[in-house]
Structures are given as C-alpha cells and as structure tokens.
mmCIF file of C-alpha atoms in Angstrom:
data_model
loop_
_atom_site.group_PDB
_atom_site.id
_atom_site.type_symbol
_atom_site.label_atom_id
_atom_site.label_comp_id
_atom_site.label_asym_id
_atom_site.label_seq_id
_atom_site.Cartn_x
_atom_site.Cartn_y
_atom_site.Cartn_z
ATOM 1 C CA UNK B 18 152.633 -57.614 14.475
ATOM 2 C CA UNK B 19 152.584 -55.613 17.209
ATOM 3 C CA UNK B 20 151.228 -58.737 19.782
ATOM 4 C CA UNK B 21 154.553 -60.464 18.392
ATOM 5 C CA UNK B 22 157.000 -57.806 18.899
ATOM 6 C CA UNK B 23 155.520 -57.724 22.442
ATOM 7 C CA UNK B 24 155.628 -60.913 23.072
ATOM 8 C CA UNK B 25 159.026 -61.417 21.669
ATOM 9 C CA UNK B 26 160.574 -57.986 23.664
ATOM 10 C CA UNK B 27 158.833 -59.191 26.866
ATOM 11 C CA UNK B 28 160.783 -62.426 26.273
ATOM 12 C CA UNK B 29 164.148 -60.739 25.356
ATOM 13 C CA UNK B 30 164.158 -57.842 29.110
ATOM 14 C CA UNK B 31 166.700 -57.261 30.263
ATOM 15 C CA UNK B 32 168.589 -58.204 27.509
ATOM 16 C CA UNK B 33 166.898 -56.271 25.042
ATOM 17 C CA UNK B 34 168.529 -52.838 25.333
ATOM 18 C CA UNK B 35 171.933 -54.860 24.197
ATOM 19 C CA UNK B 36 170.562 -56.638 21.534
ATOM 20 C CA UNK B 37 169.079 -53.178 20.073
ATOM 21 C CA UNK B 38 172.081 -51.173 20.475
ATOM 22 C CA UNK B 39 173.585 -54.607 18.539
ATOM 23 C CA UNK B 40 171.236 -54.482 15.730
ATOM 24 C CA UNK B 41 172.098 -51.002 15.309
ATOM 25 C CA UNK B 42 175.552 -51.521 15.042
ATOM 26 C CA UNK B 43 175.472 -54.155 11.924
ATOM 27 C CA UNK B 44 176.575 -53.394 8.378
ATOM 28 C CA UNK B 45 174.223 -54.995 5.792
ATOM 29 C CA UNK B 46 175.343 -56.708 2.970
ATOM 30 C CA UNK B 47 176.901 -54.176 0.022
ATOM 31 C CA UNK B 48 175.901 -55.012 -3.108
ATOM 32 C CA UNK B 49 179.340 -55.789 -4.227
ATOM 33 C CA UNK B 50 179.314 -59.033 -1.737
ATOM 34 C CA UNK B 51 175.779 -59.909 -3.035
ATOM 35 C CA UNK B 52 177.083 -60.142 -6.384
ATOM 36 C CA UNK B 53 179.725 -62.562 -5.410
ATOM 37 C CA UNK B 54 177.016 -64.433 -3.951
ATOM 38 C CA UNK B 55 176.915 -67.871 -5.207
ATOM 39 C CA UNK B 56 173.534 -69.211 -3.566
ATOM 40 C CA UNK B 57 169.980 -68.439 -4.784
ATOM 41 C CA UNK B 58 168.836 -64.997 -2.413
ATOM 42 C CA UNK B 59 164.631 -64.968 -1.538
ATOM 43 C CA UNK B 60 164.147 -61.675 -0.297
ATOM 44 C CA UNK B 61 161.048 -60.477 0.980
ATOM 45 C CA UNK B 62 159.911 -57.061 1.631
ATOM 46 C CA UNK B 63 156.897 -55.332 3.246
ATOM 47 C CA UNK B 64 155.807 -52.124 1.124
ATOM 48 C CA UNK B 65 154.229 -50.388 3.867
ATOM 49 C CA UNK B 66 156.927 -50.722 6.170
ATOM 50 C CA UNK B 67 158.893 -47.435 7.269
ATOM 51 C CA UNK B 68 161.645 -48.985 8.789
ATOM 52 C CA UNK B 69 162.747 -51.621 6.058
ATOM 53 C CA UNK B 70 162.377 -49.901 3.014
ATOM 54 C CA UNK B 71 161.244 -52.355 -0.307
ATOM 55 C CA UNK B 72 163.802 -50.693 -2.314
ATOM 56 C CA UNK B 73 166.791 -51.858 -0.052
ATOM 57 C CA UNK B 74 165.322 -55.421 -0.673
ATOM 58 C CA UNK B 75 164.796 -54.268 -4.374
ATOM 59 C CA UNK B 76 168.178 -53.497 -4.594
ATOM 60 C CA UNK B 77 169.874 -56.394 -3.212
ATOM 61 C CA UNK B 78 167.860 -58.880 -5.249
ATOM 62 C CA UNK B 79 169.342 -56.829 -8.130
ATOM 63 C CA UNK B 80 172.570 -57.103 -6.909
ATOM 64 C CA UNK B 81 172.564 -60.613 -6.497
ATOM 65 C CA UNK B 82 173.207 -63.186 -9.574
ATOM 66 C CA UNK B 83 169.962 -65.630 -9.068
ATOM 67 C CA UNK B 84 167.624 -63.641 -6.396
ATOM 68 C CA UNK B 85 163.974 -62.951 -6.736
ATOM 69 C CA UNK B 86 162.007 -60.476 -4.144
ATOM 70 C CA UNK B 87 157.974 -60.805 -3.144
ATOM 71 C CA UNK B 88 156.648 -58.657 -1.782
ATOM 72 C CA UNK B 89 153.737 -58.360 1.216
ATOM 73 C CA UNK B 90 152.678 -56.450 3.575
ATOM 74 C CA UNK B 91 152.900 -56.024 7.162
ATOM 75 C CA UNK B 92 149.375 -56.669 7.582
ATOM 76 C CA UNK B 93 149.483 -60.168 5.616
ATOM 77 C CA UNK B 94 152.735 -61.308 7.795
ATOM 78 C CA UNK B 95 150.646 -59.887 11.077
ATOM 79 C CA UNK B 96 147.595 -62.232 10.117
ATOM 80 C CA UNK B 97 150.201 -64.860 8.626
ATOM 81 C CA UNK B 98 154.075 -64.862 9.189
ATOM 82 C CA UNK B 99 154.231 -68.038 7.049
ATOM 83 C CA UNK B 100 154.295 -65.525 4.058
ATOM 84 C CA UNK B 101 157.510 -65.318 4.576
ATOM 85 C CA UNK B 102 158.203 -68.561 3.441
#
C-alpha cells in the first residue's frame, strides 16, 4: 500500500496539497440519504485501518435498503487491490 500511495502522490505534486485540503473538506453520505438509496451499495472496509474505520462502512451498509459490506484487510488489498472488487 504504501508503494501505491507513493506512486500515486508522486503522480498527483503539485497538485496534491489541493486535492488533500479537498478531501478534507467533503461530507460523507448521512445515513438518512443512504436509506433513500435506491441502488444495491457494496461496501468494503479494511479492519485494521485507522483512518477508515469498519464501523462507518458497518453503518452505512445498515443504513442502506439492499447493501452488504466485506471486509479485508489492508494487507490483502496491498498484495491484491482486486479485493475490492
């Protein structure tokens, strides 16, 4: 993972401070727009990471009226992003 997000900020300079201070600024989903959702939702979350936490993803599948959530880690996606889907 960390090779990627290397690769990927290397990629992004000198835009990179922008689109981090843009990330910052945006609202997730609420749960009362997921449950007006009217698409299947995958979500995926990685347990052992600090950042995302599983139970945000945990809690918008429940939120959401056909969702499911798997569940990796960041290992497996490091080795793998496929398992993603």
């Amino acid at each position: 993972l960390a090779d990627e997000l290397t690769r990927s900020w290397v990629n992004q300079w000198p835009a990179l401070p922008d689109a981090m201070d843009e990330a910052a600024r945006y609202i997730a989903p609420t749960s009362g727009r997921l449950e007006m959702l009217d698409v299947p939702l995958a979500g995926v979350s990685a347990t052992d990471d600090p950042v995302h936490p599983v139970e945000v993803g945990a809690e918008w599948v429940s939120a959401a009226p056909r969702a499911a959530l798997r569940t990796v880690t960041l290992d497996e996606i490091g080795a793998d992003p496929a398992v993603l889907g």
